[in-house]
Short mmCIF file of C-alpha atoms and ligand atoms in Angstrom, two decimals:
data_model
loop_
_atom_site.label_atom_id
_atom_site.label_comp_id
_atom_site.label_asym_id
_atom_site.label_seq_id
_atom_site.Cartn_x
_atom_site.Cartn_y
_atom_site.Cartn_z
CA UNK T 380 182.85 164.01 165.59
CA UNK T 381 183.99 161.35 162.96
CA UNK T 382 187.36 160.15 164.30
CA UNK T 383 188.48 156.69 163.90
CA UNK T 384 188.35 154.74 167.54
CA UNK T 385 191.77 153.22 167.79
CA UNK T 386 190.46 151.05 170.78
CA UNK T 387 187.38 149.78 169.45
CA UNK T 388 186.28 146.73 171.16
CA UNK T 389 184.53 145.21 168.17
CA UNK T 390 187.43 145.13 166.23
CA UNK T 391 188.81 142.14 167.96
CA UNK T 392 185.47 140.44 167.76
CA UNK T 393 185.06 140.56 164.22
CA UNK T 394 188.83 139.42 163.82
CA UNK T 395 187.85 136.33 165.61
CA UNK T 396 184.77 135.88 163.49
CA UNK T 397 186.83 136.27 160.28
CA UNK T 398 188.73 133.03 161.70
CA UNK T 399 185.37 131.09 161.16
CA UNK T 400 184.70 128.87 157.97
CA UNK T 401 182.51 130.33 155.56
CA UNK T 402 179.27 128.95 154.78
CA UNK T 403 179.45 127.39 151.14
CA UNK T 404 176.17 128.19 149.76
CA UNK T 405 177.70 132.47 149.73
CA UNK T 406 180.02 130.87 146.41
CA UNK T 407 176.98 129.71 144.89
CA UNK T 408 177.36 133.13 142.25
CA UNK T 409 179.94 135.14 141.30
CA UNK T 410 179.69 138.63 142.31
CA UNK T 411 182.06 141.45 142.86
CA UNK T 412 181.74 143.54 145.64
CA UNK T 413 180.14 141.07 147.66
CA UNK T 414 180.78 141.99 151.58
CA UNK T 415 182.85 139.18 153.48
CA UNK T 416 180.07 136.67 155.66
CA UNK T 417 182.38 137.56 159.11
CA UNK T 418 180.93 140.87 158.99
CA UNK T 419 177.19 140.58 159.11
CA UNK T 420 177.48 137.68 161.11
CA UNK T 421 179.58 139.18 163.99
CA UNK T 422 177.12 142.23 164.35
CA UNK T 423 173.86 140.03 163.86
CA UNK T 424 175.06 138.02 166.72
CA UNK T 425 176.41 140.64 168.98
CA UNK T 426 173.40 142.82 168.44
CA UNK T 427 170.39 140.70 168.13
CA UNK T 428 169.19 137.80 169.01
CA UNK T 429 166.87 134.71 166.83
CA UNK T 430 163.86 135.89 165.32
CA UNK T 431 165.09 139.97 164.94
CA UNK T 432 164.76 141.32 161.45
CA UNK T 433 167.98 142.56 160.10
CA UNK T 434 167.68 145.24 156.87
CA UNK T 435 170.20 145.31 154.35
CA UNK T 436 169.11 148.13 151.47
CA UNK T 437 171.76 147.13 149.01
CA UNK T 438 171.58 143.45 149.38
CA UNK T 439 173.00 142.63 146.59
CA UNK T 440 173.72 138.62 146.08
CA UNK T 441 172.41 138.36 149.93
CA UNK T 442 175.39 138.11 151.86
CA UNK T 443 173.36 139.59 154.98
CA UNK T 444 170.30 137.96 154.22
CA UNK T 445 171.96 134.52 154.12
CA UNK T 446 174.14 135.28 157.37
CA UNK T 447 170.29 136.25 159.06
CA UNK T 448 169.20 132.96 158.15
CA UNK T 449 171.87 130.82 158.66
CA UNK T 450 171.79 132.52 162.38
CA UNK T 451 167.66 132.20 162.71
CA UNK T 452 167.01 135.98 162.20
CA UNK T 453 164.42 137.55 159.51
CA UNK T 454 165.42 139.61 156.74
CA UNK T 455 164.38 142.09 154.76
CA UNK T 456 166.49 143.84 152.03
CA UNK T 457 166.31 145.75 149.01
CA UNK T 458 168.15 145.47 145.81
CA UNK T 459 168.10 146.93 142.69
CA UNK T 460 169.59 144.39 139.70
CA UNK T 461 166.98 141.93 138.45
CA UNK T 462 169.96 139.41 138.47
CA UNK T 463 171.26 140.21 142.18
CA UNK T 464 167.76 139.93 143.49
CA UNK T 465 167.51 136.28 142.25
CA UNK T 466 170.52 135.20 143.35
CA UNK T 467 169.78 136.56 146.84
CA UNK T 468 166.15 134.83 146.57
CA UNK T 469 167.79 130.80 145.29
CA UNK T 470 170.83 131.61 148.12
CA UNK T 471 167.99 131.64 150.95
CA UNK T 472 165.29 129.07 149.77
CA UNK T 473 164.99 126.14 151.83
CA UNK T 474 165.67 123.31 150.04
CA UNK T 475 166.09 120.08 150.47
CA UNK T 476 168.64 118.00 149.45
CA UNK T 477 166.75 114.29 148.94
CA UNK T 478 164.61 116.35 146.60
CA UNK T 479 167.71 118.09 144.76
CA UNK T 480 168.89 114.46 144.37
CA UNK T 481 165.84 113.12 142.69
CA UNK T 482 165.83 115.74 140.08
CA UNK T 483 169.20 115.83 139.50
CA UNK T 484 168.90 112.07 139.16
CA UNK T 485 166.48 112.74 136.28
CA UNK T 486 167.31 115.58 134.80
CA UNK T 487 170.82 115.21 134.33
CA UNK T 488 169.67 112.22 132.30
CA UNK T 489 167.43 114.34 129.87
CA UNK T 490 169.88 117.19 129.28
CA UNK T 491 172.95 114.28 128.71
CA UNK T 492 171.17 112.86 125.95
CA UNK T 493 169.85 116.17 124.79
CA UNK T 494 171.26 116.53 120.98
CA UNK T 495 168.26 118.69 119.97
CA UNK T 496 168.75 121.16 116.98
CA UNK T 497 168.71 124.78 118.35
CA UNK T 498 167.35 127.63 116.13
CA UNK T 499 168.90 131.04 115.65
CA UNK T 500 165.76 133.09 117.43
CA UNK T 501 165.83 130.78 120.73
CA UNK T 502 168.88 132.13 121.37
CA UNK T 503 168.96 135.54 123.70
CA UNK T 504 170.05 138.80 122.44
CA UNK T 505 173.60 139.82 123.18
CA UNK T 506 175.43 142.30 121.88
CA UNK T 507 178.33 140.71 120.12
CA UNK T 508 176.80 137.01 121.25
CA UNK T 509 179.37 135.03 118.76
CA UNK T 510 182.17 136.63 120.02
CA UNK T 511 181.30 136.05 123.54
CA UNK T 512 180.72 132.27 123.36
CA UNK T 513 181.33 129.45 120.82
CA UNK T 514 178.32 128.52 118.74
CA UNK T 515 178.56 124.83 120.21
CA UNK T 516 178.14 126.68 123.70
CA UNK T 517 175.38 128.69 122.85
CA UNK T 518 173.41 125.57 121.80
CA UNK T 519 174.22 123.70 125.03
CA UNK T 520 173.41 126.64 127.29
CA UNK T 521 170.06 127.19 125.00
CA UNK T 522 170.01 123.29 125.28
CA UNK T 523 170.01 123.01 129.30
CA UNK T 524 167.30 125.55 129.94
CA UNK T 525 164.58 124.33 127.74
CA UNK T 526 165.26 121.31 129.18
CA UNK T 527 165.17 122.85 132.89
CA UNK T 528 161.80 124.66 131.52
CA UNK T 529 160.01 121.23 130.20
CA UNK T 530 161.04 119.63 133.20
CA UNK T 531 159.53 121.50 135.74
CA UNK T 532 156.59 122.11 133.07
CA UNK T 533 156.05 118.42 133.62
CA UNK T 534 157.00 118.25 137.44
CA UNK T 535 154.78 121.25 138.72
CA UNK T 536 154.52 119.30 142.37
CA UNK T 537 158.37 120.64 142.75
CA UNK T 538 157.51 124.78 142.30
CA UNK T 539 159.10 127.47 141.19
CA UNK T 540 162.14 127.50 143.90
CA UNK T 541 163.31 124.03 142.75
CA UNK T 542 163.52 125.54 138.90
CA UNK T 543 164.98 128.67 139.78
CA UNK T 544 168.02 126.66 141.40
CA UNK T 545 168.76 125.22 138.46
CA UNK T 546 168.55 128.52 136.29
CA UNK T 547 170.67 130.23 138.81
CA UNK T 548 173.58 127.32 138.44
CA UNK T 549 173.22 127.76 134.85
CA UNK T 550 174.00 131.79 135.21
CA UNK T 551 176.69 130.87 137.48
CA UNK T 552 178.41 128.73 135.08
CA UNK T 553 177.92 131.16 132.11
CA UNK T 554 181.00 133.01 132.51
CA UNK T 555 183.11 129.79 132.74
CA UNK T 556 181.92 128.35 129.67
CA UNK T 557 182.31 131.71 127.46
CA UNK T 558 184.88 133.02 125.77
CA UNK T 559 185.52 136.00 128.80
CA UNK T 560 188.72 135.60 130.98
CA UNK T 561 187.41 134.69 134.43
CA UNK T 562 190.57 135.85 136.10
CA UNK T 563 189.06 139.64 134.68
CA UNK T 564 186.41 141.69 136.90
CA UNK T 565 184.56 142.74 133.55
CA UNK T 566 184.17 140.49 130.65
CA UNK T 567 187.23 140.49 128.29
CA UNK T 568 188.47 138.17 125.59
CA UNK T 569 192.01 138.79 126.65
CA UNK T 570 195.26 137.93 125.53
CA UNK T 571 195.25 134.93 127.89
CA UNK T 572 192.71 133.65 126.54
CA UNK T 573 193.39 133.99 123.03
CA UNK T 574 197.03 132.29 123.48
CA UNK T 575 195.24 129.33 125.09
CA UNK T 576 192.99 129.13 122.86
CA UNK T 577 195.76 128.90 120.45
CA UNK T 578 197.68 126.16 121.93
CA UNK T 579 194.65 124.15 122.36
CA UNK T 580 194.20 124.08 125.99
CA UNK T 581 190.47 125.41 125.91
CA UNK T 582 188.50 122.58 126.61
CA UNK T 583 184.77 123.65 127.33
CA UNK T 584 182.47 121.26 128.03
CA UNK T 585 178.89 122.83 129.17
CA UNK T 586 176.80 120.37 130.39
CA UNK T 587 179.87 118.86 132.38
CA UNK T 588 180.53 122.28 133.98
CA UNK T 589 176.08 121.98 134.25
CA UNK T 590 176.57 118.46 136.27
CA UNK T 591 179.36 119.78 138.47
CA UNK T 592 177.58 123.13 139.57
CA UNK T 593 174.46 121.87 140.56
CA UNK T 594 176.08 118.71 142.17
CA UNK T 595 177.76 121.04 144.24
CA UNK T 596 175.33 123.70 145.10
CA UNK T 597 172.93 121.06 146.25
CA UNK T 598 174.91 120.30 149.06
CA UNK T 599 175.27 123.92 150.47
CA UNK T 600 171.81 124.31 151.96
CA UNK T 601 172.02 121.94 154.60
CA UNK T 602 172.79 124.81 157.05
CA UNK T 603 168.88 125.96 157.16
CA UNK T 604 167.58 122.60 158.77
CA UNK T 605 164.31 123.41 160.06
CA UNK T 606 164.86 127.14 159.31
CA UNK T 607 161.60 129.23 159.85
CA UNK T 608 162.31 132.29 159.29
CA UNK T 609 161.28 134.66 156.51
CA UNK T 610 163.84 136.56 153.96
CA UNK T 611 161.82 139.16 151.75
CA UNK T 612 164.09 140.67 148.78
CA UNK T 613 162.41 143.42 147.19
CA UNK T 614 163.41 144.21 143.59
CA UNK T 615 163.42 147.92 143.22
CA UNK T 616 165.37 151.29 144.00
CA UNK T 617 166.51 151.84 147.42
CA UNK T 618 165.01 155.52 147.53
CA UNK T 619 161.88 155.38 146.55
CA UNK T 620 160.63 152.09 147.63
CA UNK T 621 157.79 152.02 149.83
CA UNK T 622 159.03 149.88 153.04
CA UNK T 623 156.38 151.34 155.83
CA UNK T 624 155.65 147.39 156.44
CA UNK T 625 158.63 147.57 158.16
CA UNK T 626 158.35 150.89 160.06
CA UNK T 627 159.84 150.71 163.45
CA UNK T 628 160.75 146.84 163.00
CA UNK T 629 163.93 146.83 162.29
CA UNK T 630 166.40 145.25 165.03
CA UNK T 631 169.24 145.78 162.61
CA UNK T 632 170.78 146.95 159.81
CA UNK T 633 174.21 146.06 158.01
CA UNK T 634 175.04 147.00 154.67
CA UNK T 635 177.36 147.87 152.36
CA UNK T 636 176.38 151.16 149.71
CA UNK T 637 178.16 151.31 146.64
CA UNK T 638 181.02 152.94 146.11
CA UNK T 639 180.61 156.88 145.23
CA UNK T 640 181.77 156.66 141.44
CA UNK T 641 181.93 154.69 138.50
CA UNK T 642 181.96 151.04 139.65
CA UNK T 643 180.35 149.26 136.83
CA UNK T 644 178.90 146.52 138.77
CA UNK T 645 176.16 145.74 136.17
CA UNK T 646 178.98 145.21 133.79
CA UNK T 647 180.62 142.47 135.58
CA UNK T 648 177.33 140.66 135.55
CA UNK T 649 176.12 141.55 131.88
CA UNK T 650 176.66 138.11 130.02
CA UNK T 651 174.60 136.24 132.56
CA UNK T 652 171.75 138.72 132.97
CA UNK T 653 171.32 138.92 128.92
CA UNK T 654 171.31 135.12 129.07
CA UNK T 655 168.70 134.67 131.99
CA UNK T 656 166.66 137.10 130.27
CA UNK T 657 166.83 140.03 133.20
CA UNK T 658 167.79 142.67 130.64
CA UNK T 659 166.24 142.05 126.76
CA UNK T 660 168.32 145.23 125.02
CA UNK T 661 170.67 147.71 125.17
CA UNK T 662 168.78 150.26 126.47
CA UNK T 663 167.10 147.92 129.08
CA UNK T 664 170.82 147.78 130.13
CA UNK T 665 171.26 151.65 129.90
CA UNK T 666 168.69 152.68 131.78
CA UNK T 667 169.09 149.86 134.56
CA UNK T 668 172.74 150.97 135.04
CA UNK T 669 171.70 154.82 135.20
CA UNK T 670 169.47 153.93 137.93
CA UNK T 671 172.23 152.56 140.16
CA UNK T 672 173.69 154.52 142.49
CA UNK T 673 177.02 155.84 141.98
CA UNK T 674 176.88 155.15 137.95
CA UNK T 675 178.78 156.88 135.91
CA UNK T 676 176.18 157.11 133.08
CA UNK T 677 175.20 160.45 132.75
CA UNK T 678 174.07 162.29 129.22
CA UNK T 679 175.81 165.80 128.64
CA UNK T 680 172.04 167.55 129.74
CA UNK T 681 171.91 165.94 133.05
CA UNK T 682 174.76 167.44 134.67
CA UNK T 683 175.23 170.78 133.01
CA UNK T 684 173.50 172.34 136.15
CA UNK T 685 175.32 171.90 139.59
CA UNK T 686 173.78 169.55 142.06
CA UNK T 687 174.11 170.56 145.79
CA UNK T 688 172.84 168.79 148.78
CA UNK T 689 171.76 169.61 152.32
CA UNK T 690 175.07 170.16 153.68
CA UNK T 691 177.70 173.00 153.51
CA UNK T 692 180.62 170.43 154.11
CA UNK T 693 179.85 168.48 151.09
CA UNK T 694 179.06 171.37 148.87
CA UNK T 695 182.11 172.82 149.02
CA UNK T 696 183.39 169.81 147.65
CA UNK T 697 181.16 170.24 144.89
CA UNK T 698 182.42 173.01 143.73
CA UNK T 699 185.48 172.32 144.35
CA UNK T 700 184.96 169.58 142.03
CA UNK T 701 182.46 171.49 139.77
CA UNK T 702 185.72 173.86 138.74
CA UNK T 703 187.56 170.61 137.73
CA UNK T 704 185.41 168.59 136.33
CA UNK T 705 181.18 169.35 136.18
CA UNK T 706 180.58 165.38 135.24
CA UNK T 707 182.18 164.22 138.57
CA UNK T 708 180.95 166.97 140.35
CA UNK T 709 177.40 165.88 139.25
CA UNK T 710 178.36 162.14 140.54
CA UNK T 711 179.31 163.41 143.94
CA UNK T 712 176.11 165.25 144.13
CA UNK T 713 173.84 162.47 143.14
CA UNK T 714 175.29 160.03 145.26
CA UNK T 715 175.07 162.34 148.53
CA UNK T 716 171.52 163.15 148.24
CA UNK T 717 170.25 159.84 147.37
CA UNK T 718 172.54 158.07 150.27
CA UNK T 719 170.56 161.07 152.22
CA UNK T 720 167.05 159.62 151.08
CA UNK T 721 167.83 156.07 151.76
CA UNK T 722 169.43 157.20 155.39
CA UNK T 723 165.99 158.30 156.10
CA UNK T 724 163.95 155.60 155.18
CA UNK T 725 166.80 153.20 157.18
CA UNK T 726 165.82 155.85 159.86
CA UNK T 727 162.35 155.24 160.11
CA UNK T 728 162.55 151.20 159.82
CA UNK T 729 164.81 151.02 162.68
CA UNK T 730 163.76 150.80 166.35
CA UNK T 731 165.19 153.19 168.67
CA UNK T 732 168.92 152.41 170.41
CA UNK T 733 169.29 150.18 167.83
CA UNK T 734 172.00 150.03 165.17
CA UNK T 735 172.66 150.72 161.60
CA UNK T 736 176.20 149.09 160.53
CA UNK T 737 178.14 150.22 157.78
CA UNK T 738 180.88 149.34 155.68
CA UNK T 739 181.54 152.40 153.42
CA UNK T 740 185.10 153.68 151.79
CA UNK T 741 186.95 157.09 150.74
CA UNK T 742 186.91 157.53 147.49
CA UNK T 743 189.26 159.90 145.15
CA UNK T 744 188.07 161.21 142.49
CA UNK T 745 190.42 163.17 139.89
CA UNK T 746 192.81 162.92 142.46
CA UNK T 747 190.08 165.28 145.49
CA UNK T 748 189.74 162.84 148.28
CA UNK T 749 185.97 162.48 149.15
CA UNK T 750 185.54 162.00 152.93
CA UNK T 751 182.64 159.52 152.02
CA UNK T 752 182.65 158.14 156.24
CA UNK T 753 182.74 161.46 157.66
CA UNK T 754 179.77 163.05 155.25
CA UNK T 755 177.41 160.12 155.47
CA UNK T 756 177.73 160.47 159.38
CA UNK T 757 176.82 164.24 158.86
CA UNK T 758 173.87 162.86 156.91
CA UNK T 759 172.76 160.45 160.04
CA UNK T 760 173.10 162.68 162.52
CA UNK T 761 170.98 165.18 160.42
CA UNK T 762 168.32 162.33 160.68
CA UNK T 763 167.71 160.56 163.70
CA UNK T 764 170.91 158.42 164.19
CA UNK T 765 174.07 159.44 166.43
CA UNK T 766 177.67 157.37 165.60
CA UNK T 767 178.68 154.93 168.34
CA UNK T 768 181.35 153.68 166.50
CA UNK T 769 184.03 153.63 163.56
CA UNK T 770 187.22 151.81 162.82
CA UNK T 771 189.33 150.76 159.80
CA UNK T 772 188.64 147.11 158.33
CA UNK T 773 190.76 145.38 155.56
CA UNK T 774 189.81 146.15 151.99
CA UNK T 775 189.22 142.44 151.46
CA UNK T 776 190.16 141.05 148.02
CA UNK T 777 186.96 140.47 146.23
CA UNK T 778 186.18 144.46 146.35
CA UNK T 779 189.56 145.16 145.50
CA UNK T 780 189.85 143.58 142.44
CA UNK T 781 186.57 145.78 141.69
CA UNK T 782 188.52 148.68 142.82
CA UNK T 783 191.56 147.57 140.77
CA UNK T 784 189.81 147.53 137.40
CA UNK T 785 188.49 150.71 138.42
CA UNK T 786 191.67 152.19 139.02
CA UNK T 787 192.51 152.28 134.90
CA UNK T 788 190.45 154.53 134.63
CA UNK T 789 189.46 156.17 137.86
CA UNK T 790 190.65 156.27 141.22
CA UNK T 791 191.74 154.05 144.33
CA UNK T 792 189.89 153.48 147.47
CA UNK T 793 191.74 154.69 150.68
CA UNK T 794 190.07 153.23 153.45
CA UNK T 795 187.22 151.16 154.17
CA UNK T 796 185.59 151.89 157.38
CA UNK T 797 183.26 149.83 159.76
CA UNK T 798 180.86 152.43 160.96
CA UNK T 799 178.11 152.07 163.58
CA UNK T 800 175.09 154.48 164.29
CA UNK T 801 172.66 154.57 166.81
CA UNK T 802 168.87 155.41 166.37
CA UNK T 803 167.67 158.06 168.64
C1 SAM A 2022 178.41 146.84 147.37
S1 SAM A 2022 177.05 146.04 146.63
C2 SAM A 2022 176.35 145.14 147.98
C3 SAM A 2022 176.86 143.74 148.00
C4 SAM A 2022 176.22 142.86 149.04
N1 SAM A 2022 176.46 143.28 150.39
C5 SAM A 2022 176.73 141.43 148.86
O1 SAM A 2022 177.43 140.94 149.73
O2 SAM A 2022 176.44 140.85 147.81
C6 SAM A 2022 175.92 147.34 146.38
C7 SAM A 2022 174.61 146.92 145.74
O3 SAM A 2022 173.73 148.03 145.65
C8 SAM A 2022 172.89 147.84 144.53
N2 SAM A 2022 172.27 149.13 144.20
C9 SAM A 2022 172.79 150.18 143.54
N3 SAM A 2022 171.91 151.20 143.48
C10 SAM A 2022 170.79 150.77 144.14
C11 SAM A 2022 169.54 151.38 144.42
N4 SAM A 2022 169.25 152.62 144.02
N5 SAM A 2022 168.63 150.65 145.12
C12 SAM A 2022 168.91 149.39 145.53
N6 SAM A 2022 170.08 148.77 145.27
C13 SAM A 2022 171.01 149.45 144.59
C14 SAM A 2022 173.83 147.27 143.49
O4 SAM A 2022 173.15 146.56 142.48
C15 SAM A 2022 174.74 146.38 144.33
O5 SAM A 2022 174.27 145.05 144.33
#
């Protein structure tokens, strides 16, 4: 039975976690959505112990994976956004700081006195690029990577972690230095922006923001000393990747799914993907976002037919849903049965009596609450996993300003739940 456990003794566990600093390298990206560190690092440490693997399907910009490492666990994840997976991959390198020092020694130099011309086809395609970012930007950002690219061209003793470091800080800075409001989840020239502009208090300045970024990420990886352990991000989709390397080798799992409907994450992160390259056109960006679970991107043909799942509780929300609106409907569908096939791949990675932690919402959708909790634990139970444990956990504020933006044209989140499930 899904009930919420009132007296939970994890809850005031985690609480005490939350109290803990954070460490710095998880700021090293923007991204929305991103779970808070407290989480996977409570269960890692209350339910494993060094050397586990933990498994994290949606692992976005590696909050779990860096929490395994930080804690000296292995890690394994999956993820689905080109962009995601590489900020995941730079978050858990080992690097070392002396040697971040010496290039940045260097290079800093080269792009400083870079006053190169830049031609029109170096630059990346965006749609609507000039209104996006100031020509003088463009050239500085085009500027700083061929200058990262020679560099490491030259300096091949460094490899390819060292270079993708510095690409990374230059995605992370990209929304600073464009013309988007960074107070906004998705990119918008907004009227903020424009009135500043306006008054003249715009002052963008790339390869000072450049300097700053990388000065400061350098100094974040200090926490994996000695760190042996392996982290293996997998680029690809959740329910159809082939993980039988990890079959029955899985000590853990935490994650966090998407949420059922229309959050746009790919949006958020669209300027910097087009400008490291991840996504070349439009429909590169189409079809990536249609892959994604819970996207709203569905053609008129694809959800003219009704799409029911496995389970009688769930369908009847369906059609519920199917007599209001067949788009949604279709959405709800979707995301059930490939949550289902995912369930069952976590199922057979994960050894037996251990746990699979989740932190999943409610969602509305035209105004039908969707017991999200309560039908994914139907789905476990279906498949090898029994629930241990649930309880309520603070929205925190970096998925509610996802859920916020949301809200203008969708619906609002009720709770989020922590829930636990046993392999059996
Ligand atoms: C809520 S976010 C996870 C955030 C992550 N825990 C973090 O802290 O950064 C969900 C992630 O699932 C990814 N995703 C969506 N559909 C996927 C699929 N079919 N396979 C793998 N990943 C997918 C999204 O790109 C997104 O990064």
């Amino acid at each position: 039975m899904f009930k919420i456990n009132e007296k939970s003794k994890l809850v005031e566990g985690l609480n005490e976690e939350k109290k803990l600093d954070r460490a710095d390298i998880h700021s090293f990206h923007r991204y929305y959505g991103k779970l808070i560190p407290a989480i996977p690092s409570y269960f890692i440490k209350e339910f494993t112990k060094e050397n586990d693997v933990i498994f994290d399907p949606f692992s976005g910009s590696g909050t779990v994976a860096v929490e395994a490492k930080r804690l000296k666990r292995n890690f394994a994840g999956v993820e689905i956004n080109p962009l995601s997976v590489q900020i995941a991959k730079v978050k858990t390198y080992n690097l070392d700081e002396e040697i971040l020092d010496k290039i940045n020694n260097e290079l800093l130099q080269i792009i400083e006195k870079d006053k190169t011309k830049v031609k029109e086809d170096e630059k990346p395609y965006i749609m609507n690029r000039n209104h996006w970012f100031k020509d003088f930007v463009q050239d500085d950002l085009i500027r700083i990577k061929r200058d990262i690219d020679k560099y490491f061209d030259k300096n091949k003793e460094y490899g390819i972690e060292y270079k993708k470091f510095y690409l990374l800080t230059l995605s992370a800075i990209i929304k600073n230095v464009s013309n988007a409001d960074t107070r906004h989840v998705f990119p918008g020239f907004s009227k903020r922006m424009h009135q500043l502009e306006e008054e003249g208090k715009i002052h963008t300045d790339v390869k000072a923001s450049f300097k700053r970024a990388v000065k400061s990420r350098a100094k974040a990886y200090s926490i994996y000393e000695n760190n042996k352990n392996f982290t293996d991000i997998l680029e690809g989709d959740s329910t159809e990747i082939d993980l039988s390397k990890y079959k029955n080798k899985i000590d853990l799992i935490v994650t966090n799914p998407p949420y059922i409907s229309s959050v746009r994450y790919i949006e958020t992160l669209k300027l910097e993907m087009y400008w490291m390259e991840v996504i070349k056109t439009l429909e590169e960006y189409n079809n990536l976002a249609h892959e994604m679970i819970g996207n709203d991107k569905l053609k008129k043909e694809e959800y003219k037919d009704i799409e029911l799942t496995n389970y009688k509780e769930i369908n009847e929300v369906i059609y519920d849903m199917y007599s209001i609106d067949i788009k949604s409907a279709k959405i709800i569908g979707e995301f059930f049965n490939k949550m289902e096939k995912v369930i069952i791949k976590m199922s057979k990675l994960l050894k037996k009596n251990k746990y699979l932690v989740m932190k999943i919402s409610d969602s509305k959708m035209k105004k039908k609450k969707i017991s999200t909790g309560e039908f994914l634990t139907l789905i476990a139970e279906k498949n090898g996993f029994k629930l241990k444990d649930v309880f309520l956990d603070e929205i925190n504020n970096n998925s509610r300003s996802l859920t916020t933006a949301r809200n203008t044209y969708s619906d609002i989140i009720t709770h989020d739940y922590i829930i636990i499930w046993e392999k059996i």
